[in-house]
Amino acid sequence: MRFESQLLKGIAPVVVLEILSRGPMYGYQLSQAIQERSRDILTLGRSTLYPLLYNLEAKGLIKGKWQTTDSGRKRRYYSITSRGKLELARQKAQLEELARGLNYVFGFGPMPA
Amino acid sequence: MQDPQETRLPDCAIAFIDQLIKRIRYRNKVRQEVRQELVGHFEDELGQCPDEQARQEKARQLIQEFGDPKIVASLIRRAKKRCRPVWYRLTIRTIQNAGIFILYFVICMLPLLVGRSTIRIDFVDYINRLVRTSPDESLNARPYYQKAVEILSKDRGWPSLLPSVTWPGDMNDARRMAVAEVLAASGDALEALRQACSRPYYWMEYKLELNQPQGPSAFAAAITSYAQEDFTSYRVLATRMALQALWSAYKGDFNGAMEDAIVLTRFGMHLEGKGALVEQLVGMGIERLGNTCIFTILNNTQVPAPILRKTRQTLEQYYKANERIINLDIEKTLYYEYIQSSFTDDGKGNGRVLWRGLVFVPTRSRWGLVARLITFRLPDRKTIVRTIDTLFDALQRLSEIEPYCAEYEAQLRVISQISQSNIMVGVSAPAIKQTMRLSLRHKTVRRAIVAVLAALEYRQEHGAYPPDLDQLVKAGYLETVPTDPYTGRPFVYRRTESNFLLYSAGEDQKDDGGIPGTDNRGRPRMWADHGDWIFWPWIG
């Protein structure tokens, strides 16, 4: 499903932070993880992925680090910072509230655990 | 350098990445990092493809998903810029702001640099017309002075031989002999000087030599230096005449002595009241020398009454004809000349200030000038001309009134206000004010010398000094009681046991009971800024 870009734009940073809170990842790995975790509902466009990562890095919410893998390839791994964790918690709380509100309005049914 | 893993990517992917990286237009190091990351991403995506065809297909699909490389590059550039450290961003911002300010400043300066002044008036010609008193060149004393200087110049070594004018009776024999020799050798020069002083007028023709630097300040410098050419010789000539006057008196020729002293007064007056300020200052110096001679002679000898009367009457006549000691027409003209070459000319008497005219911008500090520059609050030509006119009107008025007048302080305030807020005026106004101060002293001496001559004459004819200055008027020696310019009241006159005391309250305008000011060794000093100025008994 394709979401309106403005809608996704607001959610994408928090999604990235959430995924990275589980461990450092490089760009491709991250986009795959989002897709998998969201069961193919959320897909971060390629054109959005890297600018988004660089923006989060600029804000100090994540940090990138070049690492050489066993196969000899250099990859830039992104990990969440402590500031990013705080931001994630804050955003998550807001999203939960938003979801509850939307649920009341639209009657989506009980929220999944 | 190309990453080895790039070589495994399809050409279309490499071309896309290249295009995107190129469009990022940012630091090379950052672009290389982004390239490496994108190449890795493509490689990961294509790594799942079973064959080359699928890889090609997937690459095209990915390129499509990335979309317009221009937009992506723009987003990446923006994000990367945000990644810069704070100090770096601050530095850049500061440099940018400084650049903007400099650019703005340059824009503000442009009007100063663009445009030209128009030389409509030949101020050298104007000045020459100002100072030329008569069309008849034969009435001009200057050629005679030059002749005297020429004769004098053949006699080298003189100035160092007798540096100061001293009463011959106070010299030792050797020095007196030297003076007699020098005076014998300078008879022709002194005779030429006497002839020069018999001319009614003095003027010189100013020239701006072609080899002199051009430009506004050069103009003023040239006029002044040109006028200054002969002044050293004039001073030497005057000193020799002063010594001649003293020598004649020492030898008992009182008539010749007083006549030569008056020659000095006349010599000084020729240079006063017109021309460049420096000329007028030299003139005042020469007249002062003449006054010193008269006082020294009176102090050391008994000049007969008829000679005293003749001297007094001649001096009174000269003083009346030359009341104006200071004339600032040339100084004002120099300002006008500077304005002419520092402002544009709209043909209606107005114009815009040019670079070199910034010295006219009213400001109390350098930052004030910058503030005026960046807010485009620069004065126009008419405003500056008005300011200069106001300044010179105040200076003119100041030369006409005396310090005891209430208006005197008001005029001084006007001059101070203008000179404090205008760099150009601030540079020259103190010198002009000082000259005015000297001219006022001059005025005081003139009045005092006449009174002293009259009192001495009275004593010879009546056997005693007059009881007061009114008596000199009643007895017909003076037309009016001489007033002290500093107090507006008559000079203080008191008979003493065998002499009399005549003094002015001086610049402090305070009557100290006839106690003179002193120098730093405690010796009585004429013209001290404290104490009274004693004219008789003469303290030198």
Tab-separated table of N, CA, C and O in Angstrom, chain B residues 27-117:
chain	number	residue	atom	x	y	z
B	27	ARG	N	31.273	18.943	-0.617
B	27	ARG	CA	32.676	18.591	-0.419
B	27	ARG	C	32.961	17.208	-0.974
B	27	ARG	O	32.161	16.279	-0.842
B	28	ASN	N	34.129	17.082	-1.583
B	28	ASN	CA	34.482	15.855	-2.273
B	28	ASN	C	34.466	14.641	-1.340
B	28	ASN	O	33.983	13.570	-1.706
B	29	LYS	N	34.958	14.849	-0.134
B	29	LYS	CA	35.051	13.737	0.820
B	29	LYS	C	33.638	13.196	1.112
B	29	LYS	O	33.411	11.978	1.117
B	30	VAL	N	32.707	14.099	1.317
B	30	VAL	CA	31.329	13.710	1.621
B	30	VAL	C	30.720	12.981	0.425
B	30	VAL	O	30.058	11.951	0.561
B	31	ARG	N	30.994	13.517	-0.759
B	31	ARG	CA	30.411	12.887	-1.969
B	31	ARG	C	30.946	11.466	-2.145
B	31	ARG	O	30.227	10.548	-2.518
B	32	GLN	N	32.239	11.281	-1.851
B	32	GLN	CA	32.822	9.948	-1.999
B	32	GLN	C	32.195	8.961	-1.007
B	32	GLN	O	31.964	7.788	-1.325
B	33	GLU	N	31.901	9.455	0.177
B	33	GLU	CA	31.264	8.602	1.193
B	33	GLU	C	29.851	8.216	0.748
B	33	GLU	O	29.437	7.052	0.865
B	34	VAL	N	29.131	9.189	0.227
B	34	VAL	CA	27.763	8.910	-0.235
B	34	VAL	C	27.812	7.926	-1.403
B	34	VAL	O	27.015	6.980	-1.485
B	35	ARG	N	28.779	8.139	-2.273
B	35	ARG	CA	28.915	7.236	-3.421
B	35	ARG	C	29.135	5.796	-2.934
B	35	ARG	O	28.477	4.855	-3.383
B	36	GLN	N	30.023	5.672	-1.993
B	36	GLN	CA	30.346	4.344	-1.476
B	36	GLN	C	29.103	3.690	-0.858
B	36	GLN	O	28.853	2.501	-1.049
B	37	GLU	N	28.333	4.524	-0.194
B	37	GLU	CA	27.132	3.998	0.456
B	37	GLU	C	26.096	3.578	-0.586
B	37	GLU	O	25.455	2.520	-0.469
B	38	LEU	N	25.955	4.422	-1.599
B	38	LEU	CA	24.966	4.094	-2.651
B	38	LEU	C	25.387	2.868	-3.452
B	38	LEU	O	24.576	2.004	-3.790
B	39	VAL	N	26.670	2.810	-3.730
B	39	VAL	CA	27.185	1.640	-4.469
B	39	VAL	C	26.905	0.381	-3.658
B	39	VAL	O	26.438	-0.635	-4.184
B	40	GLY	N	27.149	0.453	-2.372
B	40	GLY	CA	26.889	-0.674	-1.478
B	40	GLY	C	25.422	-1.058	-1.506
B	40	GLY	O	25.075	-2.243	-1.551
B	41	HIS	N	24.573	-0.015	-1.504
B	41	HIS	CA	23.146	-0.271	-1.517
B	41	HIS	C	22.743	-0.982	-2.803
B	41	HIS	O	22.021	-1.992	-2.782
B	42	PHE	N	23.214	-0.481	-3.927
B	42	PHE	CA	22.896	-1.128	-5.207
B	42	PHE	C	23.414	-2.557	-5.216
B	42	PHE	O	22.748	-3.489	-5.659
B	43	GLU	N	24.611	-2.710	-4.726
B	43	GLU	CA	25.243	-4.028	-4.726
B	43	GLU	C	24.419	-5.008	-3.891
B	43	GLU	O	24.193	-6.147	-4.292
B	44	ASP	N	23.941	-4.521	-2.729
B	44	ASP	CA	23.118	-5.381	-1.874
B	44	ASP	C	21.815	-5.754	-2.559
B	44	ASP	O	21.372	-6.907	-2.519
B	45	GLU	N	21.223	-4.750	-3.201
B	45	GLU	CA	19.934	-5.003	-3.872
B	45	GLU	C	20.108	-5.979	-5.029
B	45	GLU	O	19.302	-6.888	-5.233
B	46	LEU	N	21.216	-5.769	-5.785
B	46	LEU	CA	21.419	-6.611	-6.964
B	46	LEU	C	21.980	-7.983	-6.608
B	46	LEU	O	21.978	-8.902	-7.424
B	47	GLY	N	22.470	-8.075	-5.392
B	47	GLY	CA	23.085	-9.335	-4.959
B	47	GLY	C	22.105	-10.506	-4.960
B	47	GLY	O	22.506	-11.667	-5.065
B	48	GLN	N	20.834	-10.207	-4.884
B	48	GLN	CA	19.809	-11.249	-4.854
B	48	GLN	C	19.511	-11.809	-6.255
B	48	GLN	O	18.864	-12.845	-6.385
B	49	CYS	N	19.918	-11.059	-7.297
B	49	CYS	CA	19.545	-11.447	-8.671
B	49	CYS	C	20.342	-12.670	-9.135
B	49	CYS	O	21.562	-12.720	-8.925
B	50	PRO	N	19.647	-13.602	-9.791
B	50	PRO	CA	20.326	-14.840	-10.197
B	50	PRO	C	21.261	-14.651	-11.387
B	50	PRO	O	22.281	-15.313	-11.494
B	51	ASP	N	20.936	-13.767	-12.308
B	51	ASP	CA	21.798	-13.627	-13.487
B	51	ASP	C	21.950	-12.140	-13.877
B	51	ASP	O	21.349	-11.267	-13.275
B	52	GLU	N	22.751	-11.964	-14.901
B	52	GLU	CA	23.077	-10.591	-15.331
B	52	GLU	C	21.859	-9.845	-15.817
B	52	GLU	O	21.675	-8.650	-15.542
B	53	GLN	N	21.015	-10.548	-16.528
B	53	GLN	CA	19.806	-9.907	-17.074
B	53	GLN	C	18.913	-9.390	-15.945
B	53	GLN	O	18.416	-8.261	-15.986
B	54	ALA	N	18.762	-10.274	-14.944
B	54	ALA	CA	17.947	-9.867	-13.785
B	54	ALA	C	18.586	-8.671	-13.075
B	54	ALA	O	17.912	-7.762	-12.604
B	55	ARG	N	19.922	-8.703	-13.026
B	55	ARG	CA	20.634	-7.577	-12.394
B	55	ARG	C	20.355	-6.273	-13.135
B	55	ARG	O	20.102	-5.225	-12.525
B	56	GLN	N	20.427	-6.398	-14.457
B	56	GLN	CA	20.157	-5.199	-15.271
B	56	GLN	C	18.750	-4.700	-15.001
B	56	GLN	O	18.523	-3.501	-14.834
B	57	GLU	N	17.839	-5.638	-14.978
B	57	GLU	CA	16.421	-5.304	-14.790
B	57	GLU	C	16.205	-4.640	-13.421
B	57	GLU	O	15.554	-3.594	-13.299
B	58	LYS	N	16.825	-5.252	-12.407
B	58	LYS	CA	16.673	-4.742	-11.039
B	58	LYS	C	17.305	-3.356	-10.895
B	58	LYS	O	16.766	-2.468	-10.230
B	59	ALA	N	18.454	-3.214	-11.575
B	59	ALA	CA	19.140	-1.905	-11.516
B	59	ALA	C	18.244	-0.825	-12.074
B	59	ALA	O	18.125	0.272	-11.492
B	60	ARG	N	17.618	-1.113	-13.215
B	60	ARG	CA	16.729	-0.109	-13.832
B	60	ARG	C	15.560	0.217	-12.896
B	60	ARG	O	15.157	1.361	-12.752
B	61	GLN	N	15.071	-0.855	-12.259
B	61	GLN	CA	13.940	-0.660	-11.328
B	61	GLN	C	14.348	0.231	-10.146
B	61	GLN	O	13.640	1.134	-9.744
B	62	LEU	N	15.558	-0.063	-9.636
B	62	LEU	CA	16.051	0.747	-8.504
B	62	LEU	C	16.230	2.210	-8.890
B	62	LEU	O	15.874	3.116	-8.139
B	63	ILE	N	16.780	2.400	-10.069
B	63	ILE	CA	16.998	3.775	-10.546
B	63	ILE	C	15.663	4.509	-10.596
B	63	ILE	O	15.562	5.665	-10.199
B	64	GLN	N	14.667	3.753	-11.077
B	64	GLN	CA	13.328	4.350	-11.166
B	64	GLN	C	12.811	4.713	-9.764
B	64	GLN	O	12.224	5.766	-9.549
B	65	GLU	N	13.074	3.812	-8.833
B	65	GLU	CA	12.598	4.059	-7.468
B	65	GLU	C	13.315	5.246	-6.815
B	65	GLU	O	12.722	5.990	-6.042
B	66	PHE	N	14.611	5.386	-7.128
B	66	PHE	CA	15.345	6.544	-6.589
B	66	PHE	C	14.775	7.853	-7.133
B	66	PHE	O	14.756	8.863	-6.458
B	67	GLY	N	14.284	7.780	-8.353
B	67	GLY	CA	13.650	8.965	-8.930
B	67	GLY	C	14.651	9.949	-9.506
B	67	GLY	O	15.786	9.578	-9.834
B	68	ASP	N	14.238	11.180	-9.559
B	68	ASP	CA	15.050	12.229	-10.193
B	68	ASP	C	16.343	12.445	-9.402
B	68	ASP	O	16.317	12.843	-8.233
B	69	PRO	N	17.501	12.159	-10.011
B	69	PRO	CA	18.772	12.306	-9.273
B	69	PRO	C	19.000	13.738	-8.767
B	69	PRO	O	19.659	13.954	-7.754
B	70	LYS	N	18.423	14.663	-9.490
B	70	LYS	CA	18.618	16.060	-9.099
B	70	LYS	C	17.980	16.318	-7.722
B	70	LYS	O	18.584	16.949	-6.847
B	71	ILE	N	16.738	15.765	-7.570
B	71	ILE	CA	16.024	15.991	-6.301
B	71	ILE	C	16.717	15.255	-5.153
B	71	ILE	O	16.940	15.815	-4.081
B	72	VAL	N	17.087	13.987	-5.452
B	72	VAL	CA	17.747	13.204	-4.393
B	72	VAL	C	19.061	13.874	-3.988
B	72	VAL	O	19.369	14.019	-2.797
B	73	ALA	N	19.811	14.317	-5.001
B	73	ALA	CA	21.095	14.979	-4.716
B	73	ALA	C	20.868	16.212	-3.851
B	73	ALA	O	21.620	16.481	-2.907
B	74	SER	N	19.802	16.915	-4.189
B	74	SER	CA	19.515	18.141	-3.444
B	74	SER	C	19.184	17.811	-1.982
B	74	SER	O	19.657	18.486	-1.057
B	75	LEU	N	18.375	16.729	-1.782
B	75	LEU	CA	17.995	16.333	-0.409
B	75	LEU	C	19.219	15.886	0.377
B	75	LEU	O	19.389	16.218	1.552
B	76	ILE	N	20.094	15.135	-0.310
B	76	ILE	CA	21.302	14.640	0.370
B	76	ILE	C	22.210	15.817	0.746
B	76	ILE	O	22.740	15.881	1.856
B	77	ARG	N	22.367	16.729	-0.200
B	77	ARG	CA	23.244	17.873	0.070
B	77	ARG	C	22.743	18.633	1.307
B	77	ARG	O	23.507	18.967	2.208
B	78	ARG	N	21.423	18.858	1.312
B	78	ARG	CA	20.839	19.611	2.420
B	78	ARG	C	21.078	18.896	3.762
B	78	ARG	O	21.464	19.495	4.752
B	79	ALA	N	20.826	17.561	3.723
B	79	ALA	CA	20.999	16.784	4.963
B	79	ALA	C	22.452	16.774	5.399
B	79	ALA	O	22.764	16.912	6.589
B	80	LYS	N	23.356	16.638	4.443
B	80	LYS	CA	24.775	16.590	4.778
B	80	LYS	C	25.256	17.918	5.346
B	80	LYS	O	26.126	17.956	6.226
B	81	LYS	N	24.682	18.970	4.820
B	81	LYS	CA	25.073	20.294	5.317
B	81	LYS	C	24.687	20.441	6.791
B	81	LYS	O	25.393	21.066	7.573
B	82	ARG	N	23.524	19.843	7.097
B	82	ARG	CA	23.080	19.937	8.500
B	82	ARG	C	24.000	19.149	9.423
B	82	ARG	O	24.022	19.338	10.622
B	83	CYS	N	24.716	18.172	8.842
B	83	CYS	CA	25.600	17.331	9.654
B	83	CYS	C	26.868	18.042	10.089
B	83	CYS	O	27.626	17.515	10.900
B	84	ARG	N	27.108	19.225	9.539
B	84	ARG	CA	28.357	19.904	9.878
B	84	ARG	C	28.357	20.294	11.360
B	84	ARG	O	27.297	20.623	11.907
B	85	PRO	N	29.510	20.294	12.011
B	85	PRO	CA	29.548	20.659	13.435
B	85	PRO	C	29.153	22.125	13.642
B	85	PRO	O	29.270	22.946	12.729
B	86	VAL	N	28.718	22.411	14.870
B	86	VAL	CA	28.215	23.746	15.179
B	86	VAL	C	29.267	24.816	14.914
B	86	VAL	O	28.993	25.851	14.315
B	87	TRP	N	30.520	24.532	15.367
B	87	TRP	CA	31.571	25.549	15.192
B	87	TRP	C	31.763	25.859	13.721
B	87	TRP	O	31.978	27.000	13.324
B	88	TYR	N	31.640	24.780	12.906
B	88	TYR	CA	31.851	24.963	11.477
B	88	TYR	C	30.735	25.823	10.894
B	88	TYR	O	30.963	26.767	10.139
B	89	ARG	N	29.499	25.473	11.332
B	89	ARG	CA	28.346	26.234	10.822
B	89	ARG	C	28.422	27.691	11.253
B	89	ARG	O	28.144	28.599	10.491
B	90	LEU	N	28.857	27.865	12.513
B	90	LEU	CA	28.977	29.246	13.024
B	90	LEU	C	30.014	30.037	12.231
B	90	LEU	O	29.808	31.197	11.884
B	91	THR	N	31.146	29.348	11.965
B	91	THR	CA	32.205	30.009	11.204
B	91	THR	C	31.690	30.424	9.827
B	91	THR	O	31.877	31.554	9.392
B	92	ILE	N	31.029	29.438	9.189
B	92	ILE	CA	30.507	29.722	7.842
B	92	ILE	C	29.522	30.882	7.897
B	92	ILE	O	29.573	31.804	7.079
B	93	ARG	N	28.631	30.815	8.900
B	93	ARG	CA	27.604	31.863	9.024
B	93	ARG	C	28.259	33.228	9.255
B	93	ARG	O	27.868	34.227	8.675
B	94	THR	N	29.304	33.198	10.102
B	94	THR	CA	30.000	34.457	10.381
B	94	THR	C	30.636	35.002	9.112
B	94	THR	O	30.540	36.194	8.804
B	95	ILE	N	31.310	34.099	8.397
B	95	ILE	CA	31.959	34.532	7.152
B	95	ILE	C	30.911	35.065	6.174
B	95	ILE	O	31.097	36.093	5.531
B	96	GLN	N	29.782	34.333	6.126
B	96	GLN	CA	28.715	34.773	5.220
B	96	GLN	C	28.228	36.171	5.619
B	96	GLN	O	28.083	37.054	4.773
B	97	ASN	N	27.987	36.336	6.914
B	97	ASN	CA	27.491	37.633	7.380
B	97	ASN	C	28.500	38.740	7.131
B	97	ASN	O	28.139	39.831	6.703
B	98	ALA	N	29.784	38.372	7.386
B	98	ALA	CA	30.824	39.370	7.137
B	98	ALA	C	30.840	39.722	5.650
B	98	ALA	O	30.964	40.889	5.273
B	99	GLY	N	30.710	38.679	4.838
B	99	GLY	CA	30.677	38.896	3.381
B	99	GLY	C	29.535	39.805	2.982
B	99	GLY	O	29.701	40.729	2.184
B	100	ILE	N	28.365	39.505	3.591
B	100	ILE	CA	27.183	40.326	3.267
B	100	ILE	C	27.428	41.772	3.695
B	100	ILE	O	27.147	42.714	2.957
B	101	PHE	N	28.037	41.909	4.898
B	101	PHE	CA	28.297	43.270	5.387
B	101	PHE	C	29.294	43.980	4.476
B	101	PHE	O	29.105	45.137	4.114
B	102	ILE	N	30.328	43.229	4.100
B	102	ILE	CA	31.339	43.844	3.224
B	102	ILE	C	30.693	44.251	1.900
B	102	ILE	O	30.907	45.342	1.383
B	103	LEU	N	29.862	43.334	1.391
B	103	LEU	CA	29.182	43.632	0.126
B	103	LEU	C	28.306	44.880	0.280
B	103	LEU	O	28.321	45.780	-0.566
B	104	TYR	N	27.598	44.928	1.401
B	104	TYR	CA	26.727	46.076	1.643
B	104	TYR	C	27.565	47.347	1.785
B	104	TYR	O	27.217	48.403	1.265
B	105	PHE	N	28.699	47.159	2.478
B	105	PHE	CA	29.581	48.307	2.680
B	105	PHE	C	30.109	48.820	1.336
B	105	PHE	O	30.167	50.022	1.091
B	106	VAL	N	30.467	47.846	0.490
B	106	VAL	CA	30.960	48.232	-0.841
B	106	VAL	C	29.868	48.987	-1.590
B	106	VAL	O	30.123	50.010	-2.237
B	107	ILE	N	28.631	48.471	-1.453
B	107	ILE	CA	27.504	49.154	-2.124
B	107	ILE	C	27.369	50.578	-1.577
B	107	ILE	O	27.155	51.534	-2.318
B	108	CYS	N	27.543	50.689	-0.244
B	108	CYS	CA	27.453	52.028	0.374
B	108	CYS	C	28.581	52.927	-0.106
B	108	CYS	O	28.420	54.145	-0.194
B	109	MET	N	29.733	52.301	-0.369
B	109	MET	CA	30.899	53.097	-0.769
B	109	MET	C	30.835	53.504	-2.237
B	109	MET	O	31.510	54.451	-2.643
B	110	LEU	N	30.048	52.741	-2.986
B	110	LEU	CA	30.023	52.997	-4.431
B	110	LEU	C	29.771	54.457	-4.785
B	110	LEU	O	30.486	55.015	-5.616
B	111	PRO	N	28.763	55.093	-4.152
B	111	PRO	CA	28.523	56.486	-4.520
B	111	PRO	C	29.731	57.387	-4.266
B	111	PRO	O	29.882	58.419	-4.909
B	112	LEU	N	30.582	56.950	-3.316
B	112	LEU	CA	31.765	57.775	-3.016
B	112	LEU	C	32.836	57.628	-4.091
B	112	LEU	O	33.671	58.496	-4.274
B	113	LEU	N	32.789	56.451	-4.739
B	113	LEU	CA	33.840	56.153	-5.708
B	113	LEU	C	33.420	56.475	-7.138
B	113	LEU	O	34.252	56.616	-8.028
B	114	VAL	N	32.106	56.527	-7.318
B	114	VAL	CA	31.599	56.795	-8.669
B	114	VAL	C	31.270	58.281	-8.766
B	114	VAL	O	30.628	58.847	-7.893
B	115	GLY	N	31.705	58.886	-9.826
B	115	GLY	CA	31.417	60.307	-10.018
B	115	GLY	C	32.701	61.117	-9.931
B	115	GLY	O	33.703	60.652	-9.380
B	116	ARG	N	32.643	62.292	-10.475
B	116	ARG	CA	33.847	63.139	-10.504
B	116	ARG	C	33.496	64.557	-10.079
B	116	ARG	O	32.369	65.007	-10.243
B	117	SER	N	34.501	65.192	-9.528
B	117	SER	CA	34.289	66.597	-9.183
B	117	SER	C	34.493	67.445	-10.433
B	117	SER	O	35.124	66.998	-11.394
